[in-house]
Coordinates of C-alpha atoms in Angstrom, one line a residue:
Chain A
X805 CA -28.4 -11.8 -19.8
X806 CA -31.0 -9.2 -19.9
X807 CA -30.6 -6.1 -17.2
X808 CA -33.5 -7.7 -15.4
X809 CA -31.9 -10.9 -14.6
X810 CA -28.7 -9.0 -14.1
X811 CA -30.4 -7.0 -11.0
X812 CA -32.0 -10.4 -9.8
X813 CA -28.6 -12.0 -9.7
X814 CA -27.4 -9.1 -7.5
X815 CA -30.5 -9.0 -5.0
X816 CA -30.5 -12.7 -4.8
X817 CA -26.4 -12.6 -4.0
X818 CA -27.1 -9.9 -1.2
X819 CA -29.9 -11.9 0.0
X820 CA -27.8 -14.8 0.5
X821 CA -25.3 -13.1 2.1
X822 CA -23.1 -13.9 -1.0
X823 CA -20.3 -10.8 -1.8
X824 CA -20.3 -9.0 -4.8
X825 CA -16.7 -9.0 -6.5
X826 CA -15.1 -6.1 -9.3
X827 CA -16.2 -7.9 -11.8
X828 CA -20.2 -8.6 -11.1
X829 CA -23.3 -6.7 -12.1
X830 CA -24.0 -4.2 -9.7
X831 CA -26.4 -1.0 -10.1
X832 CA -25.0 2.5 -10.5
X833 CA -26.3 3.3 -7.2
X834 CA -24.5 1.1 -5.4
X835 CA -21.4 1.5 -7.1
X836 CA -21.7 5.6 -6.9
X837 CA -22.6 4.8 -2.8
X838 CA -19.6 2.5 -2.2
X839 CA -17.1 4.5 -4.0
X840 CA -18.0 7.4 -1.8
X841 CA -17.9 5.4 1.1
X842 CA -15.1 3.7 0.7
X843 CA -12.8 6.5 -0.6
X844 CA -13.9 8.7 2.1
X845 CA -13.0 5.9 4.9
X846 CA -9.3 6.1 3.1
X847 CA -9.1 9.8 3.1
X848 CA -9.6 9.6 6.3
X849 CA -7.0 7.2 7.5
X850 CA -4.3 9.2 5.4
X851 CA -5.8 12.7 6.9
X852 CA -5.4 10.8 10.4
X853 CA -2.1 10.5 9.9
X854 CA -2.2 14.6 10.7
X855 CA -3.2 14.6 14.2
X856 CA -1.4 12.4 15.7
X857 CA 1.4 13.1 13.7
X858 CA 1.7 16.6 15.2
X859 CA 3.5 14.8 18.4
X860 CA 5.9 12.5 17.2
X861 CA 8.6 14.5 17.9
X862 CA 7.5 15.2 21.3
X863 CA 6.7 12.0 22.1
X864 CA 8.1 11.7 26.2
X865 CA 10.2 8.6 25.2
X866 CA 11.8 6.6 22.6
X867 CA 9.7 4.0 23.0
X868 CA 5.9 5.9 22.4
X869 CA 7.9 7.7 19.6
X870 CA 8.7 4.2 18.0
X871 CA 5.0 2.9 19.0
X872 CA 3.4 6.3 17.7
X873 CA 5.4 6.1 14.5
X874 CA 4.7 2.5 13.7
X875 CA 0.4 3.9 14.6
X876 CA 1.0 6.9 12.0
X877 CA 2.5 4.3 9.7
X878 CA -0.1 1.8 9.4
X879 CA -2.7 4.3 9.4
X880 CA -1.0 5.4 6.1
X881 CA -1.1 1.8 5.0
X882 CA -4.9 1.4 5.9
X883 CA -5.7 4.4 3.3
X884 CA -3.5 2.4 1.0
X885 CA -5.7 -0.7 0.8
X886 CA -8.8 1.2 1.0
X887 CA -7.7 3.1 -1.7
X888 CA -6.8 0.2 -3.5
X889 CA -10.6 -1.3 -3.1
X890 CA -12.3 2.0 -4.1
X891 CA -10.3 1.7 -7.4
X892 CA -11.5 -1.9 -8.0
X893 CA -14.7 0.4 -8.7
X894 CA -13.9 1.8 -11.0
X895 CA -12.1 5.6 -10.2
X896 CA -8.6 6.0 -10.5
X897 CA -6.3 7.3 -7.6
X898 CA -5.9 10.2 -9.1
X899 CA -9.3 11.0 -9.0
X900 CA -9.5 9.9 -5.9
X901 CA -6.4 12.1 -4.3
X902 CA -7.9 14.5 -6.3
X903 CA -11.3 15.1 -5.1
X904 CA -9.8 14.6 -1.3
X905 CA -7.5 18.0 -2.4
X906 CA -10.1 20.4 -4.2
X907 CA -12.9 19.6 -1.2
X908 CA -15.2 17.1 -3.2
X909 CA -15.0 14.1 -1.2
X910 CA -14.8 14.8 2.6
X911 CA -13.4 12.7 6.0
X912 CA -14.5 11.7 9.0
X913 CA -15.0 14.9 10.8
X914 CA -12.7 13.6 14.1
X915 CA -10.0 14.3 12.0
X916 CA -10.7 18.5 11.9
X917 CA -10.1 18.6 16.0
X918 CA -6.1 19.7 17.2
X919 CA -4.0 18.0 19.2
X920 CA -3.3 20.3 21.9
X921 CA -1.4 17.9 24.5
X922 CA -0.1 14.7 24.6
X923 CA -2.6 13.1 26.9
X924 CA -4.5 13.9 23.4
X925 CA -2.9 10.8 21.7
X926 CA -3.8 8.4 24.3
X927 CA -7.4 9.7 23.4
X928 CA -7.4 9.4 20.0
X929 CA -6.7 5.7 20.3
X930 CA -8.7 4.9 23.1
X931 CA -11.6 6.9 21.8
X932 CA -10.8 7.4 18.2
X933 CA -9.3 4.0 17.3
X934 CA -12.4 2.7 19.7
X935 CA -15.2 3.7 17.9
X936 CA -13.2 3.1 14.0
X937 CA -12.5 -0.6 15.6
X938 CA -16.6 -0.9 16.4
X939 CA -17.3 0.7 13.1
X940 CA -14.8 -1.6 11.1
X941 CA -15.7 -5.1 12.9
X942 CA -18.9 -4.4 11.3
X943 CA -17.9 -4.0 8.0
X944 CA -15.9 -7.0 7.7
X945 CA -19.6 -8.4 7.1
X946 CA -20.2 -5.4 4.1
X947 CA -21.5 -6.9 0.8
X948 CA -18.7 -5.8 -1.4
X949 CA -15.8 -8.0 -1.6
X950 CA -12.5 -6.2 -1.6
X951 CA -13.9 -3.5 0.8
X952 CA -14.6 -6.8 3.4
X953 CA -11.3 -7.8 2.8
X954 CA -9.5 -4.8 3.4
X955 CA -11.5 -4.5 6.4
X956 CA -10.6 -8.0 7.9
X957 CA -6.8 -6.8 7.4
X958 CA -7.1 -3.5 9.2
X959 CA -8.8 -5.0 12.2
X960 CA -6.1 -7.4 12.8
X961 CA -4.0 -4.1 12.9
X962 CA -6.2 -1.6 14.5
X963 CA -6.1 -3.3 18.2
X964 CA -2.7 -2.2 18.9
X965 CA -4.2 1.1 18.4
X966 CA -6.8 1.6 20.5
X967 CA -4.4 -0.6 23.1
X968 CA -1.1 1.9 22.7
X969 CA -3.7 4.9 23.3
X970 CA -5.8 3.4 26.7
X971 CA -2.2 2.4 28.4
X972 CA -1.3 6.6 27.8
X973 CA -4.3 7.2 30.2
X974 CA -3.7 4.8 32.5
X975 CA -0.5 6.0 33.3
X976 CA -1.8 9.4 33.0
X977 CA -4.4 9.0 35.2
X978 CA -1.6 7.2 38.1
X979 CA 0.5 9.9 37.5
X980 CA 0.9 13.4 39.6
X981 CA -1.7 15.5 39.5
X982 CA -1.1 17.6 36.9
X983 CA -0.9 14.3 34.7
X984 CA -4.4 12.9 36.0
X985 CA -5.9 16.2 35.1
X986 CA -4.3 16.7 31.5
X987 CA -5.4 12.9 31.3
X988 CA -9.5 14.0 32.3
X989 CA -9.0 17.4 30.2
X990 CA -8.1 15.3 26.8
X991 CA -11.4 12.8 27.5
X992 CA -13.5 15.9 28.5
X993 CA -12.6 17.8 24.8
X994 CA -12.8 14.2 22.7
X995 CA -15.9 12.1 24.0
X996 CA -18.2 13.9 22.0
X997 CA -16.6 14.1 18.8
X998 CA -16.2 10.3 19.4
X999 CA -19.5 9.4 20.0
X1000 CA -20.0 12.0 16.6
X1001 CA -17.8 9.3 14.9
X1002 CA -20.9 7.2 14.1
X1003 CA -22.8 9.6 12.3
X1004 CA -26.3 11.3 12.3
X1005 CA -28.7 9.6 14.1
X1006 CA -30.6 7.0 12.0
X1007 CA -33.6 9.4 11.5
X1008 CA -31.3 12.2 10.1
X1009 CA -29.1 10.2 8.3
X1010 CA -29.9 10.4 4.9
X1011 CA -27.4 7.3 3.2
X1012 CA -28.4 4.9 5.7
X1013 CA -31.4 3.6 4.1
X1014 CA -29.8 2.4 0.7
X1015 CA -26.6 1.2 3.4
X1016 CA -29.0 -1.4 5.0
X1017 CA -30.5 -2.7 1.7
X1018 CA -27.2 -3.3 -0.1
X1019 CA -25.7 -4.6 3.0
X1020 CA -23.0 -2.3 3.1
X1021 CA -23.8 -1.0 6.6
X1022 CA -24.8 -4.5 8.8
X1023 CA -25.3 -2.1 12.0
X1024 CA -27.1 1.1 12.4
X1025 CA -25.4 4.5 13.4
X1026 CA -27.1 4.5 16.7
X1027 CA -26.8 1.0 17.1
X1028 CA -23.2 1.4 17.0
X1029 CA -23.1 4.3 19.0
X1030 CA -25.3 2.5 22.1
X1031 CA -22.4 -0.3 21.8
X1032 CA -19.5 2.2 21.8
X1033 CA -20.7 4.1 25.0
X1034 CA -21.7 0.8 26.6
X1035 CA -18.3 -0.3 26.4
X1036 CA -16.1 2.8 26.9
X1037 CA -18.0 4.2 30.0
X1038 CA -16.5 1.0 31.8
X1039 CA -13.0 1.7 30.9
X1040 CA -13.0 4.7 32.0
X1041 CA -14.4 4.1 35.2
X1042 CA -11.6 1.8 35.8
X1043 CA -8.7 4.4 35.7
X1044 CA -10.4 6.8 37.4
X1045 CA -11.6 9.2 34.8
X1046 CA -15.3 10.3 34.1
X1047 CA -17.0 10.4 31.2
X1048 CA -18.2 14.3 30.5
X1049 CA -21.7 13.5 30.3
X1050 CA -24.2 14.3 33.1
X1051 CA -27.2 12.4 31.5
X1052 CA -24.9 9.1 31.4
X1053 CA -27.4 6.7 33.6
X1054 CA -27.3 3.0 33.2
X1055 CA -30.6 1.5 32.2
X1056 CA -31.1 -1.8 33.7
X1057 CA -33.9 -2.3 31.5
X1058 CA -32.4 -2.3 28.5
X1059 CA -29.1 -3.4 29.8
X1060 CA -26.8 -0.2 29.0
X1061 CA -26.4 3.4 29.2
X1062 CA -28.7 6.0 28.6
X1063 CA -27.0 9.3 27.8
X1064 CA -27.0 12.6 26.6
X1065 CA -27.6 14.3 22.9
X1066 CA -24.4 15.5 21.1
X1067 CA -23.6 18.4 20.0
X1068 CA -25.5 17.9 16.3
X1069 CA -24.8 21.4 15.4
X1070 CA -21.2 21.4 16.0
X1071 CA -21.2 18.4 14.0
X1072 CA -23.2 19.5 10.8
X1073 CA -20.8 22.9 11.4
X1074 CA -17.7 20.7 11.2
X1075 CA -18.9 19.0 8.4
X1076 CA -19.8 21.6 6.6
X1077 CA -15.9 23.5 6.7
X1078 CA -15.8 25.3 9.6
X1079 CA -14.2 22.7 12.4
X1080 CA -10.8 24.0 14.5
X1081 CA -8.6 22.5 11.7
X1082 CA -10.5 21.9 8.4
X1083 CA -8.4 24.5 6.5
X1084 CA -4.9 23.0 8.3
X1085 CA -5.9 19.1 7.2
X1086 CA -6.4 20.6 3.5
X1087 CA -3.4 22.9 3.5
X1088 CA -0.7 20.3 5.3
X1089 CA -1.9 17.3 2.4
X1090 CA -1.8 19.5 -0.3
X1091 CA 1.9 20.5 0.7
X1092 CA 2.8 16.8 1.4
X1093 CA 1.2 16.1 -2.6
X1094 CA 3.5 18.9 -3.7
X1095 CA 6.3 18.2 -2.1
X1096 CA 6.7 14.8 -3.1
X1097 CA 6.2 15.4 -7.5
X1098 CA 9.6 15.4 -7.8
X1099 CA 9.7 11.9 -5.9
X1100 CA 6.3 10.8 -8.3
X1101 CA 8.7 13.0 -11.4
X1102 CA 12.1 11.2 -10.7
X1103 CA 10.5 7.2 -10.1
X1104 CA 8.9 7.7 -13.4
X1105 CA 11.7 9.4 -15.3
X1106 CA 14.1 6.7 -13.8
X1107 CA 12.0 4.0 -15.0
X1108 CA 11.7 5.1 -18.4
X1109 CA 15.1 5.9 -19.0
X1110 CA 16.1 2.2 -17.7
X1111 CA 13.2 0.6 -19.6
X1112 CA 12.4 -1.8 -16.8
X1113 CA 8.9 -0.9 -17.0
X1114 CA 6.4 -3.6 -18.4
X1115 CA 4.3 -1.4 -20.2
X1116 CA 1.8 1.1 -18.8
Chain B
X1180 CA -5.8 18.1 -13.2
X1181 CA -2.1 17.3 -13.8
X1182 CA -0.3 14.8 -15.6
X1183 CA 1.4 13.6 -12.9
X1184 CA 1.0 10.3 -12.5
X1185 CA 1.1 7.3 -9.4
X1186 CA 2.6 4.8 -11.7
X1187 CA 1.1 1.9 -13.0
X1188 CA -1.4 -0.4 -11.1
X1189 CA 0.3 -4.1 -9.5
X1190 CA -1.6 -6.8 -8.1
X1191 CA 0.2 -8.1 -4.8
X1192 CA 0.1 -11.7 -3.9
X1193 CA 1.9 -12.9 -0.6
X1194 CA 3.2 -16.2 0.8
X1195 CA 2.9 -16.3 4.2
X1196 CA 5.0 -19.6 4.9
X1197 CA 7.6 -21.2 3.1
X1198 CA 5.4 -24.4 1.0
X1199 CA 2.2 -22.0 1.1
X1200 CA 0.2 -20.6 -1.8
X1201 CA 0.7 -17.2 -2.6
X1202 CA -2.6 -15.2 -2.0
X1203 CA -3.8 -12.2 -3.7
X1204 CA -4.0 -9.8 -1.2
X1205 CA -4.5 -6.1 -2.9
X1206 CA -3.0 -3.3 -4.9
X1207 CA -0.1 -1.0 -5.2
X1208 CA 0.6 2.0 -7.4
X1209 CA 4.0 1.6 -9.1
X1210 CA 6.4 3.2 -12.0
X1211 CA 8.3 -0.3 -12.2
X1212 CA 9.3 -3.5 -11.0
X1213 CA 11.4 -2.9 -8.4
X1214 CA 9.9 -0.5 -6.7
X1215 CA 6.4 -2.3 -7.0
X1216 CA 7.9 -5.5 -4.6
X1217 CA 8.9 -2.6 -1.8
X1218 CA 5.8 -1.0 -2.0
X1219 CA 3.7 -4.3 -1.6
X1220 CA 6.6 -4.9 1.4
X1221 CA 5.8 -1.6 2.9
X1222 CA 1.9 -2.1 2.6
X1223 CA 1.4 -5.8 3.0
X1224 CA 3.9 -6.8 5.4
X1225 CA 4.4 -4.7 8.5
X1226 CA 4.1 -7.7 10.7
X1227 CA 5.8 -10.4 9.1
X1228 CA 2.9 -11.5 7.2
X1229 CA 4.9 -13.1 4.5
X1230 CA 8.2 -14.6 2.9
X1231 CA 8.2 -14.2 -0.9
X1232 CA 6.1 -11.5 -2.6
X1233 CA 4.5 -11.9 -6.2
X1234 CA 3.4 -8.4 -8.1
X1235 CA 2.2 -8.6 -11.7
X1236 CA 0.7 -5.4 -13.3
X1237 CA -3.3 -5.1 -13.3
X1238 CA -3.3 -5.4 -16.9
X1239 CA -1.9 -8.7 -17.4
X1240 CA -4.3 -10.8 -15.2
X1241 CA -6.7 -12.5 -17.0
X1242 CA -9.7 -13.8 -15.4
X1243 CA -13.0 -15.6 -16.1
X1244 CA -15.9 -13.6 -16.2
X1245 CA -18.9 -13.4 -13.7
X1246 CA -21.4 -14.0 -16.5
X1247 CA -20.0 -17.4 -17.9
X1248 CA -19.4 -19.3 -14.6
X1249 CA -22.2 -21.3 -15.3
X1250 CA -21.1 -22.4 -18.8
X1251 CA -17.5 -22.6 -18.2
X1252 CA -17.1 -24.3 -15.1
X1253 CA -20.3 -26.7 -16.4
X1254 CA -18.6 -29.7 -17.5
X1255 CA -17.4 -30.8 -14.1
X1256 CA -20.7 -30.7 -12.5
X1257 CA -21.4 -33.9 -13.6
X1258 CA -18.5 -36.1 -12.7
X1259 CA -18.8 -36.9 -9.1
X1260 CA -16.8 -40.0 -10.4
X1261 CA -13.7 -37.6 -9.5
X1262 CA -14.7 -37.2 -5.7
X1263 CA -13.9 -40.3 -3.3
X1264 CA -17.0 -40.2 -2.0
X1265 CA -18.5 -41.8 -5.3
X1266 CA -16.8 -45.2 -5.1
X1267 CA -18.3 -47.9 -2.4
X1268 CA -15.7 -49.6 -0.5
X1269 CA -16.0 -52.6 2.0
X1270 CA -16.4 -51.8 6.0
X1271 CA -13.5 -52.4 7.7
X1272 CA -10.8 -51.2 5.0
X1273 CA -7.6 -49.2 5.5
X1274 CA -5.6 -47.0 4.6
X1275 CA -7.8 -45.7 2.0

């Protein structure tokens, strides 16, 4: 087959809604874009892991420590199969951990905030896990096979999230005083870093385009972003916590909110290095990468001594 | 960048029931057998999603090729003799 009828046997998959698998045509371009995108979404679950992590041992009982473990834990598991899919493209993990270490490929920028209290956690899955979940039903709908599947598998797991980190701020907000207000004071600091989850706005966002085309992205950023603040604004009302926006108006009209610009400056600054915890997320996985070769020297080691290896 | 390696590359196929298939179901890095079947545990099935696990190394799947479906899968598309649907039986019958 001639590379023309190879490209008209990819548009005409796409335009049925057909996916593409490892082993079909597909143009350099839309490998290139997918292997970014999809390595960077499991970078992201594994630097996840950080945040969050920061408060299992302070967890106020056994049980959130056991529920906030088994979150961290599948959170590791999610960059697992993501990574997994990316290297069905053609990049080894190597590469892959290895462009996540020297700066190359980034994260999703949430990831660079601290955790400074516990009422923190319960926003990170509300919010956090929220806006992922929004982001992630979508893409169980993305053109490329492995990356659709991996997506239907973490949204079967992600729910328990975003519902682990909501019931933290309802009792929160029920609790004394001081509770309520740590419970407001996490929402205030990570509503607009949430809403920043999504993206650039479509007009500034320069990948988008080639996203649509190839079907990788089914939903727009703002599109995504009108749903998220749609939904959220409701469940915060109902515990008794307010959304830190004062331009947050519903719009009968159009049937939803209207509300206020983010912070696009912090974002591009974040982005670009210079967020609360950048240097930390890049310091704390290079440790854990070093800490565990002799883990990575001794399985290898073992199994060539004991020769129960099939060959590599 | 180092030698240091993530082991060898497993494909992972669960069954989810006892009598079920066992469906492909992603990747794991591994240096050998053993511990490729507890890292497809760990990865794959944190809530109970199956009862026997299946890895087999990247390397030794073979697998037809995008460009030849229509030639290699061609001669069936002919023989609707092998579907049901192609034989006429009387109103009324039974069990069949």
């Amino acid at each position: 087959m001639n590379s023309t009828q190879l490209e008209q046997n990819f548009e005409s998959k796409l335009a049925k809604n057909e996916t593409i698998e490892p082993k079909d045509w597909m143009p350099d371009n839309y490998r290139k874009h997918l292997i970014r995108q999809v390595s960077q979404h499991a970078h992201s679950e594994v630097v996840g892991m950080l945040p969050e992590g920061n408060w299992i041992t302070r967890a106020p009982s056994l049980r959130r420590k056991m529920v906030l473990l088994a979150k961290v834990q599948d959170e590791g598991g999610h960059g697992l199969y993501l990574y997994s899919a990316a290297e069905t493209l053609g990049i080894t993990r190597n590469e892959l951990i290895d462009q996540l270490l020297t700066g190359k490929a980034k994260y999703s920028s949430i990831f660079n905030y601290p955790t400074l209290t516990w009422a923190d956690i319960g926003a990170i899955g509300w919010l956090v896990d929220g806006a992922a979940i929004m982001n992630q039903v979508m893409l169980q709908r993305t053109s490329y096979g492995p990356y659709a599947r991996a997506m239907v598998r973490i949204c079967k797991e992600e729910s328990f999230h975003q519902r682990q980190g909501y019931e933290i701020m309802c009792v929160l907000a029920k609790g004394t005083t001081e509770q309520k207000a740590m419970a407001q004071d996490a929402l205030n600091r990570w509503w607009w870093p949430s809403l920043m989850m999504f993206g650039p706005t479509d007009d500034k966002s320069p990948n988008t385009a080639n996203a649509i085309k190839w079907k990788i992205k089914r939903e727009s950023n703002d599109e995504l972003r009108q749903k998220f603040v749609n939904q959220t604004q409701p469940q915060a009302e109902l515990i008794g916590l307010h959304v830190p926006d004062k331009d947050l108006k519903w719009n009968e009209a159009k049937k939803g909110f209207d509300f206020g610009t983010p912070d696009w400056d912090e974002f591009y600054q974040v982005i670009a290095g210079n967020g609360p915890c950048n240097k930390a997320r890049l310091t704390a996985r290079q440790k854990a990468h070093d800490n565990g070769a002799w883990v990575r020297e001794a399985a290898a080691s073992y199994a060539k001594k004991h020769m129960s290896t099939v060959a590599a | 960048m180092s030698k240091d390696t993530q082991g060898i590359l497993w494909e992972v196929f669960i069954q989810s029931k006892p009598g079920q298939p066992h469906r492909h179901c992603g990747s794991v890095h591994a240096h050998d057998r053993e511990l490729a079947l507890q890292n497809a545990r760990d990865v794959y099935t944190r809530r109970n999603e199956g009862t026997s696990i299946w890895v087999v190394p990247s390397n030794n799947i073979v697998s037809s090729s995008p460009e030849d479906i229509g030639s290699f899968f061609e001669p069936a598309n002919d023989k609707i003799y092998r579907h049901p649907t192609f034989y006429h039986v009387p109103e009324g019958i039974t069990h069949m």
